[in-house]
Coordinates of C-alpha atoms in Angstrom, one line a residue:
Chain M
M36 CA -53.4 -21.1 18.7
N37 CA -52.7 -17.7 17.5
N38 CA -51.8 -14.6 19.6
K39 CA -55.3 -13.4 20.0
D40 CA -56.3 -16.8 21.5
F41 CA -53.5 -16.6 23.8
L42 CA -54.1 -13.3 25.0
N43 CA -57.7 -13.9 25.7
D44 CA -56.9 -17.0 27.5
M45 CA -54.3 -15.3 29.7
A46 CA -56.4 -12.4 30.4
A47 CA -59.3 -14.6 31.6
R48 CA -56.9 -16.6 33.8
I49 CA -55.2 -13.8 35.5
G50 CA -58.1 -11.1 35.4
A51 CA -56.7 -8.5 33.1
T52 CA -57.5 -7.1 29.7
P53 CA -55.7 -8.8 26.8
K54 CA -54.0 -5.3 26.1
E55 CA -52.4 -5.6 29.4
V56 CA -51.4 -8.9 28.9
Q57 CA -49.8 -8.0 25.7
Q58 CA -47.8 -5.4 27.6
M59 CA -46.8 -7.9 30.2
V60 CA -45.6 -10.2 27.7
G61 CA -43.3 -7.7 26.2
H62 CA -41.9 -6.8 29.6
F63 CA -41.6 -10.5 30.3
S64 CA -39.4 -10.8 27.2
A65 CA -37.3 -7.9 28.4
V66 CA -36.6 -9.3 31.8
L67 CA -36.0 -12.7 30.4
A68 CA -33.6 -11.2 27.8
D69 CA -31.8 -9.2 30.4
T70 CA -31.0 -12.2 32.8
L71 CA -30.4 -14.8 30.2
E72 CA -27.8 -12.4 28.6
E73 CA -25.6 -13.0 31.5
G74 CA -25.6 -16.6 30.9
D75 CA -28.3 -17.8 33.2
I76 CA -30.6 -20.5 32.5
L77 CA -34.4 -20.2 33.1
P78 CA -35.8 -23.8 33.7
V79 CA -39.6 -24.0 33.8
Q80 CA -41.0 -26.8 35.6
G81 CA -42.9 -29.3 33.4
F82 CA -42.2 -27.1 30.1
G83 CA -38.5 -26.8 29.3
S84 CA -35.5 -24.5 29.8
F85 CA -34.5 -21.2 28.1
E86 CA -30.8 -20.2 27.7
V87 CA -28.7 -18.1 25.6
K88 CA -26.3 -19.6 23.2
K89 CA -23.3 -17.8 21.6
K90 CA -23.1 -18.4 18.1
M91 CA -19.6 -18.0 16.5
E92 CA -19.1 -15.6 13.4
R93 CA -19.0 -17.5 10.2
V94 CA -18.7 -17.0 6.4
V95 CA -21.6 -17.9 4.4
V96 CA -21.8 -18.0 0.6
N97 CA -24.9 -17.1 -1.4
P98 CA -25.4 -20.0 -3.6
S99 CA -26.9 -18.0 -6.3
T100 CA -24.5 -15.1 -6.4
K101 CA -21.3 -16.8 -5.0
Q102 CA -21.0 -13.8 -2.7
R103 CA -19.4 -14.6 0.5
Q104 CA -20.5 -12.8 3.6
L105 CA -19.0 -12.8 7.0
V106 CA -21.9 -13.2 9.6
P107 CA -21.0 -11.6 12.9
P108 CA -21.2 -13.4 16.1
K109 CA -24.4 -13.3 18.0
L110 CA -26.4 -14.3 20.9
A111 CA -29.4 -16.5 20.3
I112 CA -32.1 -17.8 22.7
A113 CA -32.5 -21.5 22.7
F114 CA -35.4 -23.5 24.1
R115 CA -34.9 -27.1 25.3
P116 CA -38.3 -28.9 26.1
S117 CA -38.4 -30.9 29.2
P118 CA -39.0 -34.5 29.2
T119 CA -42.6 -34.0 30.7
L120 CA -43.5 -31.8 27.8
K121 CA -42.0 -34.5 25.3
D122 CA -43.9 -37.3 26.8
K123 CA -47.1 -35.1 26.9
I124 CA -46.8 -34.3 23.3
N125 CA -45.8 -37.7 22.2
E126 CA -48.5 -39.6 24.0
Q127 CA -51.0 -37.7 22.0
P128 CA -51.4 -39.1 18.5
Chain P
M282 CA -23.4 -16.3 35.9
N283 CA -24.7 -19.7 34.8
R284 CA -27.0 -19.8 37.8
K285 CA -30.5 -21.3 37.5
L286 CA -33.3 -18.6 37.6
S287 CA -36.5 -19.6 39.0
L288 CA -39.8 -18.3 37.8
S289 CA -40.4 -16.5 41.1
E290 CA -37.4 -14.3 40.7
L291 CA -38.2 -13.6 37.2
A292 CA -41.8 -12.7 38.5
A293 CA -40.2 -10.3 41.0
L294 CA -38.2 -8.7 38.4
L295 CA -41.3 -8.4 36.1
A296 CA -43.2 -6.9 38.9
Q297 CA -40.6 -4.3 39.6
R298 CA -40.3 -3.4 36.1
Q299 CA -44.0 -3.1 35.1
G300 CA -45.2 -1.8 38.2
V301 CA -47.8 -4.5 38.9
T302 CA -48.2 -6.4 41.9
K303 CA -46.0 -9.3 42.6
K304 CA -48.8 -11.7 43.0
K305 CA -50.2 -10.8 39.5
A306 CA -46.7 -11.2 38.0
E307 CA -46.2 -14.5 39.4
A308 CA -49.7 -15.7 38.5
F309 CA -48.8 -14.3 34.9
C310 CA -45.5 -16.4 34.9
R311 CA -47.2 -19.7 35.9
Y312 CA -50.1 -19.3 33.6
F313 CA -48.0 -18.3 30.8
F314 CA -46.2 -21.6 30.1
E315 CA -49.5 -23.5 31.1
V316 CA -51.5 -21.7 28.4
I317 CA -48.8 -22.5 25.8
T318 CA -48.5 -26.1 26.8
A319 CA -52.3 -26.3 26.3
G320 CA -52.2 -24.4 23.1
I321 CA -49.5 -26.6 21.4
A322 CA -51.3 -29.6 22.5
N323 CA -54.5 -28.6 20.9
D324 CA -53.3 -26.7 17.8
Q325 CA -49.7 -28.0 17.4
I326 CA -48.8 -24.2 17.4
A327 CA -48.9 -21.4 19.8
K328 CA -47.9 -18.1 18.8
V329 CA -47.2 -15.3 21.3
K330 CA -46.4 -12.0 19.9
G331 CA -43.3 -10.4 21.4
F332 CA -42.1 -13.6 22.7
G333 CA -42.0 -16.4 19.9
T334 CA -43.7 -19.3 18.3
F335 CA -44.0 -23.0 20.0
K336 CA -44.5 -25.5 17.4
I337 CA -45.0 -29.2 17.4
V338 CA -42.8 -30.8 14.7
T339 CA -43.3 -34.5 13.5
V340 CA -39.8 -36.3 13.0
E341 CA -40.3 -39.1 10.7
E342 CA -39.1 -42.7 11.3
R343 CA -35.5 -43.0 10.6
E344 CA -32.7 -45.8 11.0
S345 CA -29.7 -45.4 13.3
V346 CA -26.9 -47.3 14.7
N347 CA -26.5 -48.2 18.3
V348 CA -23.2 -46.7 19.0
N349 CA -22.1 -49.3 21.5
T350 CA -23.2 -52.6 19.7
G351 CA -23.2 -51.4 16.1
E352 CA -26.8 -52.8 15.6
R353 CA -29.0 -51.0 13.4
I354 CA -32.1 -49.7 15.1
S355 CA -35.0 -47.8 13.9
I356 CA -36.2 -44.6 15.8
G357 CA -40.0 -44.3 15.4
S358 CA -41.8 -41.3 14.4
H359 CA -42.3 -39.0 17.1
S360 CA -43.0 -35.3 17.8
K361 CA -40.8 -32.7 19.2
V362 CA -41.3 -29.0 20.3
S363 CA -39.6 -26.3 18.5
F364 CA -39.3 -22.5 19.7
T365 CA -38.7 -19.8 17.2
P366 CA -38.1 -16.6 19.2
D367 CA -39.9 -13.5 17.9
A368 CA -37.7 -10.9 16.1
S369 CA -38.1 -8.4 19.1
L370 CA -37.0 -11.2 21.5
K371 CA -34.0 -11.9 19.4
E372 CA -32.9 -8.4 19.3
L373 CA -33.2 -8.2 23.0
V374 CA -31.1 -11.2 23.5
N375 CA -28.5 -10.2 20.9
R376 CA -28.3 -6.6 22.1
P377 CA -24.5 -6.8 23.3
F378 CA -23.5 -7.9 19.8
S379 CA -25.9 -5.6 17.9
Q380 CA -23.2 -3.4 16.6
F381 CA -21.7 -6.2 14.4
Q382 CA -23.0 -6.2 10.9
T383 CA -22.9 -8.8 8.2
V384 CA -19.8 -7.8 5.9
V385 CA -19.7 -8.7 2.3
L386 CA -16.4 -10.4 1.4
S387 CA -15.0 -9.9 -1.9
D388 CA -11.9 -12.3 -2.9
D389 CA -9.5 -9.4 -3.2
N390 CA -10.5 -7.2 -0.2
V391 CA -10.1 -10.3 2.1
V392 CA -6.4 -10.6 1.1
E393 CA -5.9 -6.9 1.6
D394 CA -7.6 -6.8 5.0
F395 CA -5.7 -9.7 6.2
T396 CA -2.4 -8.3 5.0
A397 CA -3.2 -5.0 6.4
I398 CA -3.9 -6.7 9.8
D399 CA -0.7 -8.6 9.6
E400 CA 1.3 -5.5 8.9
R401 CA -0.2 -3.7 11.7
F402 CA 0.3 -6.8 14.0
A403 CA 3.9 -6.9 13.0
A404 CA 4.5 -3.2 13.3
E405 CA 3.1 -3.5 17.0
Q406 CA 5.2 -6.4 17.7
A407 CA 8.4 -4.6 16.4
K408 CA 7.5 -1.6 18.5
A409 CA 7.0 -3.9 21.4
A410 CA 10.4 -5.7 20.8
A411 CA 12.0 -2.4 20.3
S412 CA 10.6 -1.0 23.6
T413 CA 11.2 -4.0 25.7
P414 CA 14.9 -4.7 25.1
P415 CA 16.5 -1.2 24.9
E416 CA 20.0 -2.6 25.6
A417 CA 20.0 -4.6 22.6
P418 CA 20.7 -2.0 20.0
V419 CA 23.2 -0.2 22.3
P420 CA 26.0 -2.8 22.5
P421 CA 26.8 -2.9 18.8
A422 CA 27.2 0.7 18.7
E423 CA 29.5 0.7 21.7
V424 CA 31.6 -2.1 20.5
P425 CA 33.1 -0.7 17.3
L426 CA 33.9 2.5 19.1
G427 CA 35.5 0.9 22.0
A428 CA 37.0 -1.6 19.6
E429 CA 39.0 0.9 17.5
E430 CA 40.2 2.7 20.7
A431 CA 40.7 -0.2 22.8
A432 CA 43.8 -2.1 21.5
V433 CA 47.2 -1.4 20.2
P434 CA 46.6 -3.9 17.4
A435 CA 43.6 -2.0 16.5
D436 CA 45.6 1.2 16.2
A437 CA 48.1 -0.9 14.3
V438 CA 45.5 -1.9 11.9
A439 CA 43.9 1.6 11.8
K440 CA 47.2 3.2 11.0
P441 CA 47.9 1.3 7.7
A442 CA 44.6 2.3 6.6
V443 CA 45.2 6.0 7.3
P444 CA 48.4 6.2 5.3
E445 CA 46.7 4.5 2.6
A446 CA 44.1 7.2 2.7
E447 CA 46.7 9.8 2.9
A448 CA 48.7 8.4 0.0
A449 CA 45.6 8.4 -1.9
A450 CA 44.6 11.8 -1.1
F451 CA 48.2 12.8 -1.7
A452 CA 48.0 11.4 -5.3
T453 CA 44.8 13.4 -5.9
L454 CA 46.3 16.4 -4.4
Q455 CA 49.8 15.9 -6.3
V456 CA 48.3 15.3 -9.7
P457 CA 47.0 18.8 -10.4
N458 CA 49.7 20.5 -8.4
P459 CA 52.6 19.4 -10.7
A460 CA 50.9 20.7 -13.6
Q461 CA 50.0 24.1 -12.0
P462 CA 53.1 25.4 -10.4
P463 CA 55.4 24.6 -13.1
R464 CA 53.4 26.6 -15.7
S465 CA 52.9 29.6 -13.4
A466 CA 56.4 29.6 -12.0
A467 CA 57.8 28.5 -15.4
E468 CA 60.0 25.9 -13.5
P469 CA 61.6 23.1 -15.4
A470 CA 59.8 20.5 -13.2
P471 CA 59.3 17.0 -14.5
P472 CA 55.8 17.7 -16.0
V473 CA 57.3 20.4 -18.0
D474 CA 59.3 17.6 -19.7
A475 CA 56.2 16.1 -21.1
T476 CA 55.6 19.4 -23.1
A477 CA 59.2 20.3 -23.7
P478 CA 60.0 17.5 -25.8
Q479 CA 57.2 18.3 -28.2
E480 CA 58.5 21.8 -28.5
H481 CA 62.0 20.8 -29.2
T482 CA 61.1 17.8 -31.1
D483 CA 63.6 15.8 -29.3
P484 CA 64.2 12.1 -30.3
P485 CA 64.4 10.6 -26.7
A486 CA 60.6 10.1 -26.7
A487 CA 61.1 7.3 -24.1
T488 CA 61.4 9.8 -21.4
P489 CA 58.5 12.0 -21.9
A490 CA 56.6 8.8 -22.4
A491 CA 58.1 7.6 -19.1
E492 CA 57.3 10.8 -17.6
G493 CA 53.9 11.0 -19.0
R494 CA 52.9 7.4 -18.1
P495 CA 53.1 7.8 -14.3
K496 CA 51.3 11.0 -14.5
N497 CA 48.9 9.5 -16.9
S498 CA 48.3 6.7 -14.4
A499 CA 48.1 9.0 -11.6
S500 CA 45.4 11.3 -13.1
P501 CA 43.0 8.6 -14.0
A502 CA 43.6 7.3 -10.5
A503 CA 42.6 10.5 -9.1
P504 CA 39.0 9.4 -8.9
L505 CA 39.8 6.2 -7.7
P506 CA 41.4 7.2 -4.3
L507 CA 38.1 8.5 -3.2
A508 CA 36.6 5.0 -3.9
S509 CA 39.6 3.3 -2.2
A510 CA 39.5 5.6 0.8
P511 CA 36.1 4.7 2.0
Q512 CA 37.1 1.1 1.3
S513 CA 40.2 1.5 3.6
G514 CA 37.8 3.2 6.0
T515 CA 35.4 0.3 5.9
D516 CA 38.4 -2.0 6.2
N517 CA 39.4 -0.2 9.4
D518 CA 36.0 -0.8 10.7
I519 CA 35.8 -4.2 9.8
T520 CA 39.3 -5.3 11.2
A521 CA 39.1 -3.1 14.2
P522 CA 36.4 -5.1 15.9
T523 CA 38.0 -8.3 15.1
A524 CA 41.1 -7.4 16.7
T525 CA 39.4 -5.9 19.7
D526 CA 37.6 -9.0 20.2
D527 CA 40.9 -10.6 21.1
M528 CA 42.0 -7.5 22.9
D529 CA 38.9 -6.9 24.7
N530 CA 39.6 -8.8 27.8
N531 CA 43.1 -7.5 28.8
E532 CA 43.0 -4.0 27.2
N533 CA 40.0 -2.6 29.1
T534 CA 42.4 -0.5 31.2
R535 CA 44.2 0.9 28.4
S536 CA 41.0 1.9 26.4
T537 CA 40.3 4.5 28.9
W538 CA 43.0 6.7 27.8
L539 CA 43.4 5.4 24.4
K540 CA 39.7 6.1 23.7
P541 CA 40.1 10.0 23.4
L542 CA 43.2 9.4 21.1
A543 CA 41.4 7.0 18.8
L544 CA 38.5 9.5 18.8
L545 CA 40.7 12.2 17.8
L546 CA 42.3 9.8 15.1
G547 CA 38.8 9.0 13.8
A548 CA 37.8 12.7 13.7
L549 CA 40.9 13.5 11.8
L550 CA 40.3 10.7 9.5
L551 CA 36.7 11.9 8.9
F552 CA 37.8 15.5 8.3
F553 CA 40.4 14.3 5.8
L554 CA 37.9 12.3 4.1
G555 CA 35.6 15.1 3.8
Y556 CA 38.3 17.3 2.5
L557 CA 39.3 14.7 0.0
A558 CA 35.8 14.6 -1.2
G559 CA 35.7 18.4 -1.4
S560 CA 39.0 18.6 -3.1
R561 CA 38.2 16.0 -5.7
H562 CA 35.0 18.0 -6.5
L563 CA 37.1 21.1 -6.9
F564 CA 39.5 19.4 -9.3
G565 CA 37.2 17.2 -10.9
S566 CA 34.6 19.6 -12.1
P567 CA 36.8 21.5 -14.4
C568 CA 37.2 18.5 -16.7
T569 CA 33.7 18.7 -17.9
P570 CA 33.8 22.0 -19.8
L571 CA 36.6 20.8 -22.0
A572 CA 36.4 17.8 -24.3
A573 CA 37.4 14.6 -22.7
P574 CA 41.0 13.7 -22.8
D575 CA 40.6 10.9 -25.4
T576 CA 39.0 13.5 -27.7
L577 CA 42.3 15.2 -27.4
V578 CA 44.2 12.1 -28.0
T579 CA 42.3 11.4 -31.3
A580 CA 42.9 14.9 -32.2
A581 CA 46.5 14.6 -31.6
D582 CA 46.5 11.4 -33.5
S583 CA 44.7 12.8 -36.4
L584 CA 47.1 15.7 -36.4
N585 CA 50.3 13.3 -36.4
P586 CA 49.9 12.2 -40.0
D587 CA 49.7 15.8 -41.2
G588 CA 53.4 16.0 -40.8
E589 CA 53.5 19.3 -38.9
A590 CA 55.9 20.3 -36.4
V591 CA 55.7 17.4 -33.9
S592 CA 55.1 14.5 -36.3
E593 CA 58.7 13.4 -35.8
Q594 CA 58.0 11.4 -32.6
P595 CA 56.1 8.2 -33.7
D596 CA 55.4 6.6 -30.4
G597 CA 56.1 9.4 -27.9
M598 CA 53.3 11.6 -29.4
P599 CA 50.4 9.3 -28.7
D600 CA 51.4 9.1 -25.1
A601 CA 52.7 12.6 -24.4
P602 CA 50.1 14.7 -25.7
P603 CA 47.3 13.4 -23.8
T604 CA 49.4 13.6 -20.7
A605 CA 50.1 17.2 -21.4
A606 CA 46.6 17.9 -22.3
Q607 CA 45.5 16.3 -19.2
A608 CA 48.1 18.0 -17.1
E609 CA 46.4 21.0 -18.7
L610 CA 42.9 20.2 -18.2
P611 CA 42.5 20.7 -14.5
S612 CA 43.9 24.1 -14.5
A613 CA 42.7 25.2 -17.8
P614 CA 39.3 26.6 -17.0
S615 CA 40.2 27.6 -13.5
P616 CA 39.6 31.1 -12.6
S617 CA 41.6 34.1 -14.1
P618 CA 44.7 34.3 -12.3
E619 CA 45.9 31.0 -13.9
V620 CA 44.8 32.1 -17.4
V621 CA 47.0 35.3 -16.8
H622 CA 49.9 33.2 -15.9
A623 CA 49.3 30.8 -19.0
Q624 CA 49.5 33.8 -21.2
P625 CA 53.3 34.3 -21.0
D626 CA 54.4 30.9 -22.0
A627 CA 52.0 30.7 -24.9
P628 CA 51.8 27.3 -26.5
V629 CA 51.8 25.1 -23.3
P630 CA 48.1 24.2 -23.3
P631 CA 47.1 21.8 -25.8
A632 CA 50.4 21.2 -27.3
A633 CA 49.4 19.1 -30.1
E634 CA 46.7 21.5 -31.2
T635 CA 49.0 24.4 -30.9
A636 CA 52.0 22.9 -32.5
S637 CA 50.0 21.7 -35.7
L638 CA 48.6 25.2 -36.1
P639 CA 50.5 27.9 -37.6
V640 CA 51.4 30.8 -35.4
K641 CA 49.0 33.1 -37.3
P642 CA 45.9 31.8 -38.7
D643 CA 45.8 31.9 -42.5
D644 CA 43.5 30.3 -45.1
S645 CA 45.0 26.8 -44.7
V646 CA 43.3 26.5 -41.4
V647 CA 39.9 24.9 -41.5
V648 CA 37.4 23.8 -38.9
N649 CA 37.1 20.1 -38.5
G650 CA 34.5 19.2 -36.0
S651 CA 34.1 20.1 -32.5
L652 CA 36.7 20.0 -29.7
G653 CA 34.1 20.4 -26.8
T654 CA 32.3 23.2 -25.1
Y655 CA 33.8 25.9 -22.7
T656 CA 31.8 27.8 -20.1
L657 CA 32.9 31.3 -19.7
K658 CA 34.0 32.8 -16.3
D659 CA 34.8 35.9 -15.0
G660 CA 37.9 37.5 -16.5
D661 CA 37.7 35.4 -19.6
S662 CA 37.8 36.7 -23.1
L663 CA 37.8 35.2 -26.6
W664 CA 41.2 36.1 -27.1
K665 CA 42.4 34.4 -23.8
I666 CA 40.6 31.2 -24.8
A667 CA 42.0 31.4 -28.2
Q668 CA 45.4 31.8 -26.9
K669 CA 45.1 28.9 -24.5
Y670 CA 43.6 26.4 -26.9
Y671 CA 44.9 27.3 -30.3
G672 CA 48.2 29.2 -29.3
S673 CA 47.3 32.6 -30.6
R674 CA 44.6 35.1 -29.9
E675 CA 44.1 35.3 -33.5
Y676 CA 42.2 32.2 -33.3
A677 CA 39.3 33.9 -31.7
R678 CA 37.5 34.5 -35.0
Y679 CA 37.3 30.8 -35.5
I680 CA 35.5 30.6 -32.1
I681 CA 33.4 33.5 -33.1
S682 CA 32.3 32.1 -36.4
Y683 CA 32.1 28.6 -35.0
N684 CA 29.5 30.0 -32.5
E685 CA 27.8 32.2 -34.9
M686 CA 28.2 35.0 -32.5
A687 CA 26.3 38.2 -33.5
N688 CA 28.4 40.5 -31.1
P689 CA 31.6 39.1 -30.2
D690 CA 32.5 42.1 -28.2
V691 CA 30.0 41.3 -25.5
V692 CA 30.0 37.8 -24.0
H693 CA 28.6 36.9 -20.6
T694 CA 29.8 34.9 -17.8
G695 CA 28.5 31.4 -17.9
A696 CA 27.8 31.4 -21.6
V697 CA 28.7 28.0 -23.1
L698 CA 31.1 28.2 -26.2
K699 CA 31.5 25.4 -28.5
L700 CA 35.3 25.3 -29.4
P701 CA 35.9 24.1 -32.9
R702 CA 38.7 21.6 -33.9
L703 CA 41.1 23.5 -36.1
Q704 CA 43.2 21.7 -38.6
V705 CA 45.5 22.7 -41.4
K706 CA 44.2 22.1 -44.9
R707 CA 46.0 19.4 -46.7

């Protein structure tokens, strides 16, 4: 399922044009990021939960050049699927 | 913080933000995840631009160990959902840390950076330490002060130190003095004895030697007192605190009126040391323009075998001439008044030189090496210099020729003259 399919599907369901849906997705992402930034968790029934995890800074070495780089700390969004989603996926062959 | 959002809350925020009805936003949120679920169920993948990609990943069968029993179990192949956030979502989430950038670390700059940070940290700590206990540095400063003043023993310790310094200073002051007054006043003071025997060629060489020795020992000691005086000063500082430690307890009352006294004493000592340093500089500098004393000694030694006037004194000579010369040295290049004074009693200065040379230069006198250099001062003349160093102003022509002077009638103050060492031809 690519983005086009997704937009068409969503547009059909909520009664809007795919363009509007795309805009809504963008705003949804922004709102989600704003709220998750504060350490909140967004659990979605039957799907999974989204949360923000803090990754510590670390030193990485480029294997080919042996160059060492200090990667700064960052906030990363993480998704944890719910058991229902897992079951649903796994019951399909 | 750390609260669980509900989809409806999110929908409310979304509606507020985008300006759509709340109903529409809620419907969007509900269907959003339904569609994604359906999508990954059908195509194993669901891409949503501006949000991320959900994907079904199959995990192969693997063996593991039951942690409790230690049995080996196999975990069957299964699928799991992976979510890769879109770049835009990543950026949005990471906005608070967006100012950080990946830094390339080179081996050397790591150390420098860390040491720089360490230094800054140490400096800050030192500053903090200095600011927090302001009383700490003060007591040490007070203790020595109060110590010196406080106790009678402290005074007793300090006093021996002062006489020492005084004696030393006295030595420095006395050394040049005996040499100067006798010559200017033409008094038969002890220092004159050193030169007198040479003129008269008296056999009792022991006395001039004896006379010369103490002076000889005193004049080299002249630089030392300065070194010893600070030492005594430090001794004073060191011993005083220890003494006060004992006395601190019962002598507090006394310290109140002893303090000004000791302060005065210290000020006097300081003043005296300063004067000592100044006077040493005054008397020490004149030595430089002339040849060093030992060159004069060698000159005298070399002259002795020549069998001229003074050569009758075998052991008295080596000692006496240097002392005479040294007694002369301090005053020799001093300003004009002394030079004028020196003129009347002619051959006092470098007695050995003078004695070995004829009163008037003739062909038998030759230049043999250098005696040293002489810096001209106000009131000096070549005649005077010749008079002083060679016993007769006639010897000025040797200075002129030795320095290859084009116009000997005009010499300028500050000019450096080379003084030839004159010798009688065998």
